[in-house]
Structure formats: C-alpha cells, structure tokens
Amino acid sequence: MELAENVLFNAIKEIIVQSRLRVFRMANSALLESYWHIGKLIVEDEQQEKHRADYGKATLKVLSKQLTLEFGKGFDESNLRNIRSFYRAFPIRDALRHELSWTHYRLLSRLDSEEKRDYYIKGIISSNWNSRELQRQINSLSFERTLTNANSTTPNIQDFIKDPYIFEFLGINPEASTTARNLETAIIDHLQKFLLEFGKGFAFVARQQHIVTDTSDFYIDLVFYNYILKCFVIIDLKTGSLNHQDIGQIDMYVRMYDDLKKDKDDNPTIGILLCSEKDETIVKYSVLNDKNQLFASKYLLYLPKEEELKNIIEQDRLRFELDN
C-alpha cells in the first residue's frame, strides 16, 4: 500500500513540477518580449530627440515615476536603463533565447561585444549556468581565458582549454602549501563547481584510474570525457612548476590511454597538466608546443582582481600568438 501511495505521490508531484515549469517559462517569455518592446520604444524615442543632450536622463526619470505609479515596482530608472541596454544589445527579437532569464539578459547586456555575449549564451545553454554562475564566469573573465575565442562550427580543443583556471571555490588557502592529493580531493568534493569552471561538455569518469601494462601499474589523477569533442581528457595535477619529467609522464599517459582505453569511435585522448607555476621555456621547447593533444595551464586558488587577471591573460595570449 505504501509503495502504491508513493507512486501516486510521485506522479502528482511530477505533474505539479512540470505545470509550474511551463508557467514560469511562459511568464519569462512574456517578460522578455515586453521588456524588448519597451526598450525599442525608448531607443527609438531617444533617436528622434537626440539633439537634446539632457533628453535620455530626464525622460527616463519622468517615465519611471509614471510607470511606477501605474504598475508598482520594476520600473525604476535603473531597470529602465537595463531595459534600454537589453534592446541595444539584442535588437533582433526573434533571436532571443527564452531559456535565459531576465537576470541572464541583464548581465549579458553589459558586455561590450557580440562575440562575448555569444560565448556566454552558449555557456548558459550548454552548462546550465544560473545567473550567479554567469556573474562568476564574467567576473573571472572566462571568455578571455580561453586559448581561442573563434566561433567555429567545428569543435576545437583550443576553444575549451582555459589559462589560467580559477579554483577559488575549492576553499584551499593559496598561501599555505598543499599536495596534489589534497588538491584532487578538493576537486572531487566540489566536482559540480569544478565542471562549471572547466567548461562545456565535460563528464567525470574516474579518480586515480588504475592502468595496468605488462610490466607496470600507473594511476592517473583525474579522467573526464568530453561529449562534444568525443574524447577522453586526462588531467595530471602538479602543485609546483612543471618540469620535463611531468611532460614526459602526461605524454606517456595519453599514448597509453589511446592504446588501452580509447574506443575506436573516440577521438584521440587529450592530456592537461594543471600546475601552480609554468616555465614557459619548457613549454615552448617540448611536445606541449604542438598544441594538439597536450596542454599545460596554470591554476589559481583565489579570484584575482580584474586588472591582475587581465595582465596574466594578456601575457599568456601574447605567448600563445607568438608560438602560432
């Protein structure tokens, strides 16, 4: 009897959940369309009166008071500016993605290029970022940290790799010494956040995966599968600067994985060395410079200030462009 009641409860619960979800989606779509039309009217009205320097500010102030008196909250000057920016950033109504909330669009509208907006929209849809995660990705300059930002139709591993990665959510004190095993444990404990930071299409496969050969046993720190690239991605964690031995080890792991684990339908395995420091000379004059299957990226255990992060990214990007 209890089992039957449980089935009945779950069936009714699913109906209610789906019904509320449909209501939310309909309400969200209606809100986005109404804000888009309001933004269009404001922008067009401004363009007609553009000879008046004080027009925009004065009009929005009056309009805000009138709309608030008539409809209540939601139409203060700040939100009207957001609505205006929304229309300017997304002038084609039919291109709006109704999977995105108004908060998503409000954040996206502040970005300074269509390429950035497209990048973050793809992230929202493919990785299911909520507005808080989107804000984190923007604040941590996720777009700028990818090795390339091309919107190619063919998936490319270089569009997925970031440098540096930011792992402030692991809760590890950046000033204290840590081990690769502690770092690995923290990643597993915060796997969902790690995957959001790591990028789209990654699924966890194994930790300390045991690989047996005719003569030896090996243990790979972390193994993922990327269902977009259709390949395994193995990660070797280093808490210090990488050296030639580390590069030789990840190279061997990749070859070994291709030989012993990769299915015939999988693409070649990718290897990523995550290290707290990189010696760029070693990177340049090793197999890492081929940029096909092996990569090295720094990780930071804290979220730097924007200017510091921009400097780090710019230095890495210049090196990347000089080597290509």
mmCIF file of C-alpha atoms in Angstrom:
data_model
loop_
_atom_site.group_PDB
_atom_site.id
_atom_site.type_symbol
_atom_site.label_atom_id
_atom_site.label_comp_id
_atom_site.label_asym_id
_atom_site.label_seq_id
_atom_site.Cartn_x
_atom_site.Cartn_y
_atom_site.Cartn_z
ATOM 1 C CA MET A 1 0.000 0.000 0.000
ATOM 2 C CA GLU A 2 2.847 2.325 0.908
ATOM 3 C CA LEU A 3 4.504 1.634 -2.460
ATOM 4 C CA ALA A 4 1.296 2.469 -4.332
ATOM 5 C CA GLU A 5 0.894 5.696 -2.358
ATOM 6 C CA ASN A 6 4.492 6.576 -3.134
ATOM 7 C CA VAL A 7 3.911 6.054 -6.853
ATOM 8 C CA LEU A 8 0.756 8.169 -6.693
ATOM 9 C CA PHE A 9 2.565 10.947 -4.820
ATOM 10 C CA ASN A 10 5.472 10.981 -7.291
ATOM 11 C CA ALA A 11 3.112 11.038 -10.284
ATOM 12 C CA ILE A 12 1.184 14.012 -8.856
ATOM 13 C CA LYS A 13 4.422 15.748 -7.862
ATOM 14 C CA GLU A 14 5.755 15.442 -11.419
ATOM 15 C CA ILE A 15 2.553 16.969 -12.837
ATOM 16 C CA ILE A 16 2.792 19.929 -10.444
ATOM 17 C CA VAL A 17 6.503 20.465 -11.131
ATOM 18 C CA GLN A 18 6.027 20.375 -14.911
ATOM 19 C CA SER A 19 2.997 22.654 -14.696
ATOM 20 C CA ARG A 20 4.893 25.240 -12.657
ATOM 21 C CA LEU A 21 7.817 24.994 -15.038
ATOM 22 C CA ARG A 22 5.532 25.721 -18.008
ATOM 23 C CA VAL A 23 4.018 28.689 -16.164
ATOM 24 C CA PHE A 24 7.490 30.029 -15.380
ATOM 25 C CA ARG A 25 8.624 29.661 -18.988
ATOM 26 C CA MET A 26 5.519 31.408 -20.296
ATOM 27 C CA ALA A 27 5.892 34.232 -17.764
ATOM 28 C CA ASN A 28 9.610 34.567 -18.564
ATOM 29 C CA SER A 29 8.950 34.702 -22.316
ATOM 30 C CA ALA A 30 6.248 37.335 -21.827
ATOM 31 C CA LEU A 31 8.551 39.419 -19.611
ATOM 32 C CA LEU A 32 11.430 39.288 -22.111
ATOM 33 C CA GLU A 33 9.187 40.268 -25.012
ATOM 34 C CA SER A 34 7.585 43.123 -23.098
ATOM 35 C CA TYR A 35 10.990 44.468 -21.982
ATOM 36 C CA TRP A 36 12.308 44.157 -25.543
ATOM 37 C CA HIS A 37 9.388 46.213 -26.908
ATOM 38 C CA ILE A 38 9.733 48.798 -24.132
ATOM 39 C CA GLY A 39 13.465 49.089 -24.842
ATOM 40 C CA LYS A 40 12.743 49.516 -28.552
ATOM 41 C CA LEU A 41 10.295 52.348 -27.885
ATOM 42 C CA ILE A 42 12.741 54.126 -25.556
ATOM 43 C CA VAL A 43 15.668 53.844 -28.003
ATOM 44 C CA GLU A 44 13.576 54.993 -30.972
ATOM 45 C CA ASP A 45 12.206 57.922 -28.981
ATOM 46 C CA GLU A 46 15.725 58.919 -27.935
ATOM 47 C CA GLN A 47 16.932 58.784 -31.525
ATOM 48 C CA GLN A 48 14.194 61.174 -32.602
ATOM 49 C CA GLU A 49 15.203 63.651 -29.903
ATOM 50 C CA LYS A 50 18.962 63.095 -29.967
ATOM 51 C CA HIS A 51 19.648 66.825 -30.422
ATOM 52 C CA ARG A 52 18.679 67.316 -26.760
ATOM 53 C CA ALA A 53 21.691 66.406 -24.629
ATOM 54 C CA ASP A 54 19.670 66.008 -21.432
ATOM 55 C CA TYR A 55 16.887 64.046 -23.103
ATOM 56 C CA GLY A 56 17.697 60.487 -22.039
ATOM 57 C CA LYS A 57 18.179 61.117 -18.341
ATOM 58 C CA ALA A 58 15.210 63.479 -17.983
ATOM 59 C CA THR A 59 12.838 61.266 -19.955
ATOM 60 C CA LEU A 60 13.718 58.094 -18.065
ATOM 61 C CA LYS A 61 13.198 59.905 -14.759
ATOM 62 C CA VAL A 62 9.714 61.077 -15.717
ATOM 63 C CA LEU A 63 8.847 57.775 -17.357
ATOM 64 C CA SER A 64 9.961 55.886 -14.259
ATOM 65 C CA LYS A 65 7.696 57.903 -11.990
ATOM 66 C CA GLN A 66 4.706 57.464 -14.287
ATOM 67 C CA LEU A 67 5.169 53.709 -14.739
ATOM 68 C CA THR A 68 5.789 53.149 -11.025
ATOM 69 C CA LEU A 69 2.605 54.981 -10.104
ATOM 70 C CA GLU A 70 0.647 52.925 -12.608
ATOM 71 C CA PHE A 71 2.260 49.471 -12.214
ATOM 72 C CA GLY A 72 4.289 49.499 -8.991
ATOM 73 C CA LYS A 73 7.824 48.114 -8.634
ATOM 74 C CA GLY A 74 10.032 47.095 -11.538
ATOM 75 C CA PHE A 75 10.209 50.356 -13.465
ATOM 76 C CA ASP A 76 12.729 52.479 -11.581
ATOM 77 C CA GLU A 77 15.319 54.412 -13.584
ATOM 78 C CA SER A 78 17.941 51.721 -13.116
ATOM 79 C CA ASN A 79 15.737 48.995 -14.585
ATOM 80 C CA LEU A 80 14.651 51.227 -17.461
ATOM 81 C CA ARG A 81 18.339 51.712 -18.302
ATOM 82 C CA ASN A 82 18.758 47.935 -18.163
ATOM 83 C CA ILE A 83 15.784 47.518 -20.499
ATOM 84 C CA ARG A 84 17.243 50.060 -22.913
ATOM 85 C CA SER A 85 20.623 48.284 -22.847
ATOM 86 C CA PHE A 86 18.849 44.960 -23.390
ATOM 87 C CA TYR A 87 17.289 46.167 -26.634
ATOM 88 C CA ARG A 88 20.535 47.735 -27.842
ATOM 89 C CA ALA A 89 22.467 44.514 -27.209
ATOM 90 C CA PHE A 90 19.742 42.248 -28.675
ATOM 91 C CA PRO A 91 17.936 44.239 -31.390
ATOM 92 C CA ILE A 92 16.540 41.125 -33.139
ATOM 93 C CA ARG A 93 13.535 39.918 -31.133
ATOM 94 C CA ASP A 94 13.294 36.514 -32.820
ATOM 95 C CA ALA A 95 16.893 35.771 -31.770
ATOM 96 C CA LEU A 96 16.063 35.927 -28.057
ATOM 97 C CA ARG A 97 16.617 32.656 -26.198
ATOM 98 C CA HIS A 98 13.708 32.040 -23.855
ATOM 99 C CA GLU A 99 15.757 29.541 -21.828
ATOM 100 C CA LEU A 100 17.534 32.620 -20.442
ATOM 101 C CA SER A 101 16.005 34.645 -17.639
ATOM 102 C CA TRP A 102 15.779 38.424 -17.443
ATOM 103 C CA THR A 103 18.675 38.369 -14.944
ATOM 104 C CA HIS A 104 20.794 36.488 -17.511
ATOM 105 C CA TYR A 105 19.993 39.084 -20.169
ATOM 106 C CA ARG A 106 20.590 41.987 -17.813
ATOM 107 C CA LEU A 107 24.135 40.721 -17.190
ATOM 108 C CA LEU A 108 24.751 39.903 -20.857
ATOM 109 C CA SER A 109 23.613 43.361 -21.953
ATOM 110 C CA ARG A 110 26.530 44.928 -20.089
ATOM 111 C CA LEU A 111 29.123 43.087 -22.192
ATOM 112 C CA ASP A 112 30.918 45.144 -24.811
ATOM 113 C CA SER A 113 30.839 42.802 -27.813
ATOM 114 C CA GLU A 114 28.532 40.392 -29.591
ATOM 115 C CA GLU A 115 31.278 37.752 -29.571
ATOM 116 C CA LYS A 116 31.406 37.812 -25.761
ATOM 117 C CA ARG A 117 27.631 37.655 -25.481
ATOM 118 C CA ASP A 118 27.516 34.663 -27.836
ATOM 119 C CA TYR A 119 30.211 32.889 -25.803
ATOM 120 C CA TYR A 120 28.348 33.303 -22.513
ATOM 121 C CA ILE A 121 24.964 32.421 -24.032
ATOM 122 C CA LYS A 122 26.453 29.135 -25.273
ATOM 123 C CA GLY A 123 27.795 28.540 -21.771
ATOM 124 C CA ILE A 124 24.407 29.198 -20.170
ATOM 125 C CA ILE A 125 22.686 26.758 -22.520
ATOM 126 C CA SER A 126 25.332 24.014 -22.625
ATOM 127 C CA SER A 127 26.352 24.139 -18.946
ATOM 128 C CA ASN A 128 23.079 25.333 -17.437
ATOM 129 C CA TRP A 129 24.630 28.343 -15.693
ATOM 130 C CA ASN A 130 22.252 30.145 -13.384
ATOM 131 C CA SER A 131 22.596 33.912 -13.091
ATOM 132 C CA ARG A 132 25.008 33.638 -10.148
ATOM 133 C CA GLU A 133 27.312 31.306 -12.081
ATOM 134 C CA LEU A 134 27.088 33.555 -15.143
ATOM 135 C CA GLN A 135 28.173 36.505 -12.983
ATOM 136 C CA ARG A 136 31.136 34.463 -11.716
ATOM 137 C CA GLN A 137 32.138 33.471 -15.255
ATOM 138 C CA ILE A 138 32.004 37.115 -16.373
ATOM 139 C CA ASN A 139 33.871 38.381 -13.290
ATOM 140 C CA SER A 140 36.586 35.742 -13.779
ATOM 141 C CA LEU A 141 36.939 36.722 -17.469
ATOM 142 C CA SER A 142 36.080 33.247 -18.684
ATOM 143 C CA PHE A 143 35.842 34.422 -22.302
ATOM 144 C CA GLU A 144 39.284 35.990 -22.208
ATOM 145 C CA ARG A 145 40.835 32.936 -20.524
ATOM 146 C CA THR A 146 40.044 30.513 -23.353
ATOM 147 C CA LEU A 147 43.015 29.919 -25.637
ATOM 148 C CA THR A 148 40.946 30.926 -28.652
ATOM 149 C CA ASN A 149 37.571 32.608 -28.946
ATOM 150 C CA ALA A 150 36.661 31.644 -32.500
ATOM 151 C CA ASN A 151 33.023 30.740 -33.125
ATOM 152 C CA SER A 152 33.879 27.916 -35.483
ATOM 153 C CA THR A 153 31.297 25.302 -36.356
ATOM 154 C CA THR A 154 33.868 22.532 -35.854
ATOM 155 C CA PRO A 155 34.703 21.867 -32.170
ATOM 156 C CA ASN A 156 38.339 22.552 -31.373
ATOM 157 C CA ILE A 157 40.095 21.596 -28.128
ATOM 158 C CA GLN A 158 41.727 25.036 -28.013
ATOM 159 C CA ASP A 159 38.257 26.584 -27.684
ATOM 160 C CA PHE A 160 37.772 24.555 -24.482
ATOM 161 C CA ILE A 161 41.086 24.970 -22.662
ATOM 162 C CA LYS A 162 41.475 27.936 -20.309
ATOM 163 C CA ASP A 163 44.639 29.502 -18.972
ATOM 164 C CA PRO A 164 44.602 30.147 -16.090
ATOM 165 C CA TYR A 165 41.863 28.163 -14.350
ATOM 166 C CA ILE A 166 40.445 29.726 -11.200
ATOM 167 C CA PHE A 167 39.617 27.371 -8.333
ATOM 168 C CA GLU A 168 38.738 29.763 -5.523
ATOM 169 C CA PHE A 169 35.696 27.602 -4.755
ATOM 170 C CA LEU A 170 37.935 24.741 -3.561
ATOM 171 C CA GLY A 171 38.465 26.585 -0.285
ATOM 172 C CA ILE A 172 42.237 25.937 -0.237
ATOM 173 C CA ASN A 173 44.363 28.664 1.315
ATOM 174 C CA PRO A 174 46.564 29.960 -1.538
ATOM 175 C CA GLU A 175 49.235 30.991 0.971
ATOM 176 C CA ALA A 176 49.534 27.525 2.511
ATOM 177 C CA SER A 177 51.368 24.578 0.991
ATOM 178 C CA THR A 178 49.202 21.798 -0.372
ATOM 179 C CA THR A 179 49.700 18.430 -2.053
ATOM 180 C CA ALA A 180 48.416 17.111 -5.360
ATOM 181 C CA ARG A 181 46.326 14.578 -3.421
ATOM 182 C CA ASN A 182 44.694 17.338 -1.319
ATOM 183 C CA LEU A 183 44.005 19.321 -4.482
ATOM 184 C CA GLU A 184 42.497 16.247 -6.117
ATOM 185 C CA THR A 185 40.289 15.569 -3.079
ATOM 186 C CA ALA A 186 39.062 19.178 -3.037
ATOM 187 C CA ILE A 187 38.179 18.938 -6.744
ATOM 188 C CA ILE A 188 36.140 15.773 -6.162
ATOM 189 C CA ASP A 189 34.416 17.401 -3.164
ATOM 190 C CA HIS A 190 33.464 20.358 -5.354
ATOM 191 C CA LEU A 191 33.024 18.458 -8.611
ATOM 192 C CA GLN A 192 29.968 20.357 -9.851
ATOM 193 C CA LYS A 193 31.687 23.733 -9.480
ATOM 194 C CA PHE A 194 34.865 22.307 -10.997
ATOM 195 C CA LEU A 195 32.972 21.159 -14.088
ATOM 196 C CA LEU A 196 31.325 24.572 -14.432
ATOM 197 C CA GLU A 197 34.745 26.220 -14.332
ATOM 198 C CA PHE A 198 36.362 23.612 -16.541
ATOM 199 C CA GLY A 199 33.976 24.204 -19.403
ATOM 200 C CA LYS A 200 31.253 22.714 -21.537
ATOM 201 C CA GLY A 201 30.819 19.079 -22.366
ATOM 202 C CA PHE A 202 32.942 17.532 -19.606
ATOM 203 C CA ALA A 203 31.733 14.490 -17.662
ATOM 204 C CA PHE A 204 33.614 12.872 -14.784
ATOM 205 C CA VAL A 205 34.962 9.349 -15.441
ATOM 206 C CA ALA A 206 37.449 8.377 -12.726
ATOM 207 C CA ARG A 207 39.837 9.443 -9.989
ATOM 208 C CA GLN A 208 43.213 7.714 -9.669
ATOM 209 C CA GLN A 209 42.314 5.459 -12.574
ATOM 210 C CA HIS A 210 44.429 2.320 -12.466
ATOM 211 C CA ILE A 211 46.164 1.444 -15.738
ATOM 212 C CA VAL A 212 47.926 -1.892 -15.931
ATOM 213 C CA THR A 213 50.577 -2.729 -18.519
ATOM 214 C CA ASP A 214 52.679 -5.870 -18.957
ATOM 215 C CA THR A 215 55.365 -4.510 -16.663
ATOM 216 C CA SER A 216 53.925 -1.695 -14.518
ATOM 217 C CA ASP A 217 50.928 -0.128 -12.755
ATOM 218 C CA PHE A 218 50.004 3.530 -13.266
ATOM 219 C CA TYR A 219 47.442 5.818 -11.618
ATOM 220 C CA ILE A 220 46.023 8.806 -13.499
ATOM 221 C CA ASP A 221 44.866 11.645 -11.231
ATOM 222 C CA LEU A 222 41.588 12.561 -12.973
ATOM 223 C CA VAL A 223 39.850 11.340 -16.118
ATOM 224 C CA PHE A 224 36.963 13.088 -17.879
ATOM 225 C CA TYR A 225 35.129 12.567 -21.145
ATOM 226 C CA ASN A 226 34.106 15.462 -23.355
ATOM 227 C CA TYR A 227 30.970 14.504 -25.257
ATOM 228 C CA ILE A 228 31.299 17.471 -27.643
ATOM 229 C CA LEU A 229 34.855 16.658 -28.680
ATOM 230 C CA LYS A 230 34.126 12.930 -28.276
ATOM 231 C CA CYS A 231 37.369 12.183 -26.473
ATOM 232 C CA PHE A 232 38.804 11.332 -23.079
ATOM 233 C CA VAL A 233 40.580 14.122 -21.210
ATOM 234 C CA ILE A 234 43.119 13.112 -18.591
ATOM 235 C CA ILE A 235 44.433 15.552 -16.002
ATOM 236 C CA ASP A 236 47.694 15.416 -14.098
ATOM 237 C CA LEU A 237 47.855 17.724 -11.050
ATOM 238 C CA LYS A 238 51.069 19.494 -10.051
ATOM 239 C CA THR A 239 51.322 21.760 -7.023
ATOM 240 C CA GLY A 240 54.570 23.293 -8.217
ATOM 241 C CA SER A 241 56.148 24.309 -11.501
ATOM 242 C CA LEU A 242 56.097 21.638 -14.197
ATOM 243 C CA ASN A 243 59.298 20.026 -15.421
ATOM 244 C CA HIS A 244 60.417 17.730 -18.249
ATOM 245 C CA GLN A 245 59.546 14.625 -16.235
ATOM 246 C CA ASP A 246 55.945 15.861 -15.804
ATOM 247 C CA ILE A 247 55.611 16.439 -19.535
ATOM 248 C CA GLY A 248 57.033 13.022 -20.325
ATOM 249 C CA GLN A 249 54.595 11.443 -17.881
ATOM 250 C CA ILE A 250 51.446 13.092 -19.312
ATOM 251 C CA ASP A 251 52.660 12.272 -22.832
ATOM 252 C CA MET A 252 53.034 8.620 -21.823
ATOM 253 C CA TYR A 253 49.598 8.613 -20.128
ATOM 254 C CA VAL A 254 47.928 9.954 -23.278
ATOM 255 C CA ARG A 255 49.592 7.363 -25.517
ATOM 256 C CA MET A 256 48.765 4.635 -23.024
ATOM 257 C CA TYR A 257 45.128 5.705 -22.783
ATOM 258 C CA ASP A 258 44.767 5.788 -26.548
ATOM 259 C CA ASP A 259 46.173 2.284 -26.739
ATOM 260 C CA LEU A 260 44.364 0.649 -23.807
ATOM 261 C CA LYS A 261 41.153 2.604 -23.123
ATOM 262 C CA LYS A 262 40.063 4.617 -26.152
ATOM 263 C CA ASP A 263 37.251 3.138 -28.207
ATOM 264 C CA LYS A 264 37.526 3.092 -31.995
ATOM 265 C CA ASP A 265 34.797 5.755 -32.233
ATOM 266 C CA ASP A 266 36.580 8.128 -29.820
ATOM 267 C CA ASN A 267 38.855 10.914 -30.942
ATOM 268 C CA PRO A 268 42.475 10.976 -29.654
ATOM 269 C CA THR A 269 42.852 11.487 -25.916
ATOM 270 C CA ILE A 270 43.730 14.954 -24.580
ATOM 271 C CA GLY A 271 46.174 15.468 -21.715
ATOM 272 C CA ILE A 272 46.183 18.545 -19.472
ATOM 273 C CA LEU A 273 48.836 19.388 -16.920
ATOM 274 C CA LEU A 274 47.361 21.622 -14.213
ATOM 275 C CA CYS A 275 50.181 23.326 -12.352
ATOM 276 C CA SER A 276 50.581 26.249 -9.975
ATOM 277 C CA GLU A 277 53.551 27.567 -11.987
ATOM 278 C CA LYS A 278 54.656 27.226 -15.611
ATOM 279 C CA ASP A 279 58.138 27.517 -17.030
ATOM 280 C CA GLU A 280 57.422 28.980 -20.468
ATOM 281 C CA THR A 281 60.797 27.871 -21.824
ATOM 282 C CA ILE A 282 59.975 24.258 -21.010
ATOM 283 C CA VAL A 283 56.539 24.668 -22.601
ATOM 284 C CA LYS A 284 57.968 26.219 -25.762
ATOM 285 C CA TYR A 285 60.648 23.589 -26.347
ATOM 286 C CA SER A 286 58.623 20.480 -25.539
ATOM 287 C CA VAL A 287 55.776 18.496 -27.070
ATOM 288 C CA LEU A 288 53.402 20.897 -25.275
ATOM 289 C CA ASN A 289 54.106 23.419 -28.011
ATOM 290 C CA ASP A 290 52.430 21.174 -30.610
ATOM 291 C CA LYS A 291 49.060 22.202 -29.111
ATOM 292 C CA ASN A 292 47.307 19.149 -30.463
ATOM 293 C CA GLN A 293 46.848 16.704 -27.598
ATOM 294 C CA LEU A 294 48.925 18.021 -24.686
ATOM 295 C CA PHE A 295 48.345 21.265 -22.785
ATOM 296 C CA ALA A 296 49.640 22.952 -19.655
ATOM 297 C CA SER A 297 47.542 25.500 -17.762
ATOM 298 C CA LYS A 298 48.122 27.343 -14.539
ATOM 299 C CA TYR A 299 45.542 27.237 -11.780
ATOM 300 C CA LEU A 300 44.886 29.918 -9.185
ATOM 301 C CA LEU A 301 43.349 29.132 -5.802
ATOM 302 C CA TYR A 302 41.915 32.650 -5.497
ATOM 303 C CA LEU A 303 39.985 35.051 -7.704
ATOM 304 C CA PRO A 304 42.430 37.847 -8.625
ATOM 305 C CA LYS A 305 41.422 41.449 -9.036
ATOM 306 C CA GLU A 306 40.332 42.188 -12.591
ATOM 307 C CA GLU A 307 43.466 44.145 -13.510
ATOM 308 C CA GLU A 308 45.786 41.391 -12.248
ATOM 309 C CA LEU A 309 43.804 38.752 -14.102
ATOM 310 C CA LYS A 310 43.857 40.799 -17.314
ATOM 311 C CA ASN A 311 47.656 41.077 -17.094
ATOM 312 C CA ILE A 312 48.026 37.309 -16.616
ATOM 313 C CA ILE A 313 45.717 36.610 -19.555
ATOM 314 C CA GLU A 314 47.422 39.143 -21.807
ATOM 315 C CA GLN A 315 50.884 37.689 -21.131
ATOM 316 C CA ASP A 316 49.680 34.152 -21.890
ATOM 317 C CA ARG A 317 47.820 35.267 -25.011
ATOM 318 C CA LEU A 318 50.871 37.067 -26.393
ATOM 319 C CA ARG A 319 52.974 33.942 -25.868
ATOM 320 C CA PHE A 320 50.278 31.802 -27.473
ATOM 321 C CA GLU A 321 50.060 34.065 -30.553
ATOM 322 C CA LEU A 322 53.856 34.283 -30.923
ATOM 323 C CA ASP A 323 54.102 30.488 -30.902
ATOM 324 C CA ASN A 324 51.402 30.037 -33.605
#
